[in-house]
Short mmCIF file of C-alpha atoms in Angstrom, two decimals:
data_model
loop_
_atom_site.label_atom_id
_atom_site.label_comp_id
_atom_site.label_asym_id
_atom_site.label_seq_id
_atom_site.Cartn_x
_atom_site.Cartn_y
_atom_site.Cartn_z
CA ILE A 1 10.39 -19.83 -24.70
CA LEU A 2 8.27 -18.77 -21.74
CA ASN A 3 6.22 -21.79 -21.47
CA VAL A 4 6.70 -25.63 -22.10
CA GLU A 5 5.66 -26.18 -25.76
CA GLN A 6 5.38 -29.28 -27.81
CA SER A 7 5.24 -29.98 -31.39
CA PRO A 8 3.58 -31.41 -33.29
CA GLN A 9 0.34 -31.22 -31.82
CA SER A 10 -0.86 -34.54 -33.57
CA LEU A 11 0.88 -37.10 -35.75
CA HIS A 12 -0.24 -40.16 -37.67
CA VAL A 13 2.26 -42.85 -38.20
CA GLN A 14 2.20 -45.91 -40.05
CA GLU A 15 2.78 -49.09 -37.88
CA GLY A 16 6.47 -50.08 -38.21
CA ASP A 17 7.68 -46.55 -38.97
CA SER A 18 9.93 -44.69 -36.57
CA THR A 19 8.96 -41.02 -35.27
CA ASN A 20 9.99 -38.33 -33.05
CA PHE A 21 8.62 -35.08 -31.56
CA THR A 22 9.62 -32.08 -29.69
CA CYS A 23 9.45 -30.45 -26.26
CA SER A 24 10.67 -26.98 -25.91
CA PHE A 25 11.28 -25.43 -22.43
CA PRO A 26 12.93 -22.27 -20.71
CA SER A 27 16.57 -23.01 -20.67
CA SER A 28 17.14 -20.51 -17.78
CA ASN A 29 16.34 -21.99 -14.32
CA PHE A 30 16.20 -25.48 -15.46
CA TYR A 31 15.75 -28.09 -13.01
CA ALA A 32 14.42 -31.23 -14.75
CA LEU A 33 12.23 -32.43 -17.67
CA HIS A 34 9.41 -35.10 -17.50
CA TRP A 35 7.90 -37.14 -20.29
CA TYR A 36 4.57 -38.81 -19.58
CA ARG A 37 2.45 -41.11 -21.97
CA TRP A 38 -1.37 -40.74 -21.59
CA GLU A 39 -3.65 -43.29 -23.13
CA THR A 40 -7.07 -42.71 -23.76
CA ALA A 41 -9.32 -43.46 -20.51
CA LYS A 42 -6.14 -44.25 -18.66
CA SER A 43 -4.07 -42.25 -16.22
CA PRO A 44 -0.93 -40.43 -17.39
CA GLU A 45 2.20 -42.72 -16.92
CA ALA A 46 5.71 -41.37 -16.48
CA LEU A 47 8.24 -42.45 -19.12
CA PHE A 48 11.37 -40.65 -18.11
CA VAL A 49 12.66 -37.78 -15.82
CA MET A 50 15.92 -36.16 -17.09
CA THR A 51 18.14 -33.71 -15.57
CA LEU A 52 21.55 -33.58 -17.09
CA ASN A 53 22.32 -31.75 -20.36
CA GLY A 54 23.14 -34.40 -23.06
CA ASP A 55 21.39 -37.04 -21.19
CA GLU A 56 19.64 -39.86 -23.17
CA LYS A 57 17.25 -42.26 -21.63
CA LYS A 58 15.74 -45.29 -23.08
CA LYS A 59 12.95 -47.68 -22.14
CA GLY A 60 12.16 -50.40 -24.87
CA ARG A 61 11.47 -48.77 -28.01
CA ILE A 62 11.16 -45.32 -26.68
CA SER A 63 14.09 -43.16 -26.00
CA ALA A 64 14.49 -39.26 -25.02
CA THR A 65 17.34 -36.87 -25.46
CA LEU A 66 17.78 -33.67 -23.40
CA ASN A 67 19.48 -30.26 -24.26
CA THR A 68 19.30 -27.86 -21.46
CA LYS A 69 21.39 -25.18 -23.05
CA GLU A 70 19.01 -24.75 -25.87
CA GLY A 71 15.84 -25.70 -24.01
CA TYR A 72 14.60 -28.87 -25.86
CA SER A 73 13.92 -32.55 -25.45
CA TYR A 74 13.24 -35.27 -28.30
CA LEU A 75 11.29 -38.10 -27.79
CA TYR A 76 11.80 -41.03 -30.30
CA ILE A 77 9.66 -44.09 -31.06
CA LYS A 78 11.16 -46.85 -32.91
CA GLY A 79 9.15 -49.20 -34.97
CA SER A 80 5.86 -47.76 -33.81
CA GLN A 81 3.02 -50.39 -32.71
CA PRO A 82 -0.70 -49.70 -32.30
CA GLU A 83 -0.22 -49.60 -28.39
CA ASP A 84 2.02 -46.59 -28.73
CA SER A 85 -1.07 -44.51 -29.71
CA ALA A 86 -1.42 -42.11 -26.84
CA THR A 87 -0.82 -38.38 -25.98
CA TYR A 88 2.75 -37.62 -25.09
CA LEU A 89 3.15 -34.84 -22.47
CA CYS A 90 6.36 -33.35 -21.29
CA ALA A 91 6.53 -31.14 -18.26
CA SER A 92 9.25 -29.07 -16.32
CA PRO A 93 9.17 -27.98 -12.78
CA ARG A 94 9.23 -24.23 -12.06
CA ALA A 95 11.21 -24.57 -8.88
CA PHE A 96 13.86 -26.95 -7.56
CA GLY A 97 11.80 -30.00 -6.52
CA ASN A 98 8.84 -31.97 -7.81
CA GLU A 99 5.90 -30.14 -7.19
CA LYS A 100 5.52 -27.33 -9.59
CA LEU A 101 5.25 -29.00 -12.85
CA THR A 102 4.23 -26.91 -15.91
CA PHE A 103 2.83 -29.28 -18.54
CA GLY A 104 3.07 -28.78 -22.41
CA THR A 105 -0.14 -29.24 -24.64
CA GLY A 106 1.14 -32.60 -25.71
CA THR A 107 1.55 -34.55 -28.88
CA ARG A 108 -1.30 -36.85 -29.93
CA LEU A 109 0.32 -39.82 -31.67
CA THR A 110 -2.13 -42.18 -33.64
CA ILE A 111 -0.15 -45.34 -35.13
CA ILE A 112 -2.05 -46.60 -38.26
CA PRO A 113 -2.20 -50.50 -38.64
CA ASP B 1 1.01 -51.08 -5.76
CA THR B 2 1.58 -48.08 -7.86
CA GLU B 3 -1.91 -46.99 -8.13
CA VAL B 4 -3.67 -43.64 -7.45
CA THR B 5 -7.24 -44.42 -7.34
CA GLN B 6 -9.84 -41.58 -7.80
CA THR B 7 -13.68 -41.75 -7.15
CA PRO B 8 -15.92 -41.00 -8.80
CA LYS B 9 -14.96 -41.51 -12.30
CA HIS B 10 -17.62 -39.27 -13.42
CA LEU B 11 -19.61 -36.53 -11.67
CA VAL B 12 -22.65 -34.36 -12.92
CA MET B 13 -23.60 -31.70 -10.22
CA GLY B 14 -25.67 -28.50 -10.11
CA MET B 15 -24.33 -25.26 -9.37
CA THR B 16 -25.98 -25.52 -5.79
CA ASN B 17 -24.82 -28.83 -4.87
CA LYS B 18 -21.81 -29.75 -2.60
CA LYS B 19 -19.88 -32.64 -3.72
CA SER B 20 -16.27 -34.22 -3.15
CA LEU B 21 -13.65 -35.74 -5.13
CA LYS B 22 -11.46 -38.62 -3.56
CA CYS B 23 -8.01 -39.65 -4.16
CA GLU B 24 -6.11 -42.49 -2.42
CA GLN B 25 -2.35 -43.91 -2.81
CA HIS B 26 -0.47 -46.44 -1.00
CA MET B 27 2.78 -45.94 -2.29
CA GLY B 28 4.11 -43.90 0.74
CA HIS B 29 4.36 -40.64 -1.19
CA ARG B 30 4.09 -37.61 0.94
CA ALA B 31 3.29 -34.90 -1.91
CA MET B 32 -0.10 -35.10 -3.42
CA TYR B 33 -1.68 -32.85 -6.07
CA TRP B 34 -4.74 -31.73 -7.72
CA TYR B 35 -4.60 -30.80 -11.44
CA LYS B 36 -7.45 -29.36 -13.56
CA GLN B 37 -7.43 -30.26 -17.31
CA LYS B 38 -9.81 -28.85 -20.03
CA ALA B 39 -10.13 -30.10 -23.42
CA LYS B 40 -7.09 -29.69 -25.55
CA LYS B 41 -5.15 -27.91 -22.80
CA PRO B 42 -2.39 -29.09 -20.64
CA PRO B 43 -3.05 -30.24 -16.98
CA GLU B 44 -2.92 -27.08 -14.71
CA LEU B 45 -1.75 -27.27 -11.23
CA MET B 46 -4.43 -26.46 -8.43
CA PHE B 47 -3.11 -27.65 -5.06
CA VAL B 48 -0.09 -29.32 -3.48
CA TYR B 49 0.02 -30.91 -0.01
CA SER B 50 3.48 -31.99 1.41
CA TYR B 51 3.22 -33.96 4.48
CA GLU B 52 -0.41 -33.47 4.85
CA LYS B 53 0.04 -29.53 4.86
CA LEU B 54 -1.02 -27.25 1.85
CA SER B 55 2.03 -26.04 0.48
CA ILE B 56 0.80 -24.55 -3.06
CA ASN B 57 -2.50 -23.03 -4.01
CA GLU B 58 -2.32 -21.58 -7.42
CA SER B 59 -4.84 -19.01 -6.74
CA VAL B 60 -7.71 -21.29 -6.89
CA PRO B 61 -11.25 -19.86 -6.12
CA SER B 62 -12.51 -20.80 -2.75
CA ARG B 63 -15.41 -22.96 -4.13
CA PHE B 64 -12.64 -25.51 -4.48
CA SER B 65 -11.42 -26.64 -0.98
CA PRO B 66 -8.75 -29.30 -0.76
CA GLU B 67 -8.40 -31.40 2.39
CA CYS B 68 -5.49 -34.22 3.07
CA PRO B 69 -6.98 -36.20 6.13
CA ASN B 70 -3.92 -38.14 6.11
CA SER B 71 -0.84 -39.43 4.12
CA SER B 72 -2.70 -41.58 1.90
CA LEU B 73 -5.95 -39.59 1.21
CA LEU B 74 -6.62 -36.33 -0.75
CA ASN B 75 -10.14 -34.86 -1.07
CA LEU B 76 -11.34 -31.98 -3.13
CA HIS B 77 -14.73 -30.32 -1.70
CA LEU B 78 -16.79 -28.51 -4.35
CA HIS B 79 -19.47 -26.05 -3.66
CA ALA B 80 -21.28 -23.61 -5.70
CA LEU B 81 -19.21 -24.44 -9.01
CA GLN B 82 -19.94 -22.80 -12.17
CA PRO B 83 -20.36 -24.42 -15.66
CA GLU B 84 -16.96 -23.35 -16.70
CA ASP B 85 -15.45 -25.54 -13.87
CA SER B 86 -16.36 -28.60 -15.79
CA ALA B 87 -13.26 -30.39 -16.61
CA LEU B 88 -11.02 -33.31 -15.81
CA TYR B 89 -9.85 -33.41 -12.40
CA LEU B 90 -6.68 -35.32 -11.89
CA CYS B 91 -4.99 -36.16 -8.68
CA ALA B 92 -1.26 -37.29 -8.59
CA SER B 93 1.33 -38.16 -5.94
CA SER B 94 5.17 -38.21 -5.70
CA HIS B 95 8.10 -38.27 -3.15
CA SER B 96 8.05 -34.80 -1.59
CA SER B 97 11.10 -32.49 -2.04
CA LEU B 98 10.49 -31.28 1.53
CA ARG B 99 13.03 -34.01 2.96
CA GLY B 100 15.51 -33.92 -0.01
CA THR B 101 13.96 -36.15 -2.66
CA ARG B 102 14.20 -34.05 -6.05
CA ASN B 103 12.96 -34.77 -9.65
CA THR B 104 10.99 -37.96 -9.15
CA GLU B 105 8.14 -38.79 -11.41
CA ALA B 106 4.56 -38.24 -10.46
CA PHE B 107 1.97 -40.94 -10.48
CA PHE B 108 -1.55 -40.01 -11.47
CA GLY B 109 -4.90 -41.35 -11.16
CA GLN B 110 -7.50 -41.59 -14.06
CA GLY B 111 -9.16 -38.47 -13.31
CA THR B 112 -12.75 -37.45 -12.50
CA ARG B 113 -14.67 -36.02 -15.46
CA LEU B 114 -16.83 -33.39 -13.64
CA THR B 115 -19.99 -31.74 -15.35
CA VAL B 116 -21.54 -28.70 -13.79
CA VAL B 117 -24.92 -28.15 -14.99
#
């Protein structure tokens, strides 16, 4: 993996169902992995910043895991609600620090009421 | 206050115009960024300022000229743009890694939707 990649590109999920999607990133020279939620007409909002292999972070119904050795992170949403509809972006810095974030193309999640 | 404020929200400009995008934050962040986002593509880093000094320029054409007049403000001056420069321009801020802070989240504005005609 040379770039940050996300799959699937889009996802439709029934309200109440749980879902997950993937971010893949270069496992060499890993520094950190960021997840952002971007609702239409709003600002991208940080969900998690993860640095340690095996780390798991949780915020309400949303959680994320990190595998730095194989270069992937999963984002899970439990019991999807209409307000979860957004594009979910992951990003990884290309250098040690905050500044050079490389973003994936995002997973566009639509919750069907 | 965890807001990054960008103005204007929308801008239409001709190829001979000069315009500026503005960004402001009051979180005490000393790193500020400009990103460009085209439809269905990820945001792409353009410039980074750390402690009011330009630290990263990702080979951006000179028709885009950034400026950081103080620790709260970031401008992007636009001149002689091309239609392919039409995009969403996002400003962001974070703690700077220059003084040891690493791996903190970035805070984004809502962006300026720029159309060059």
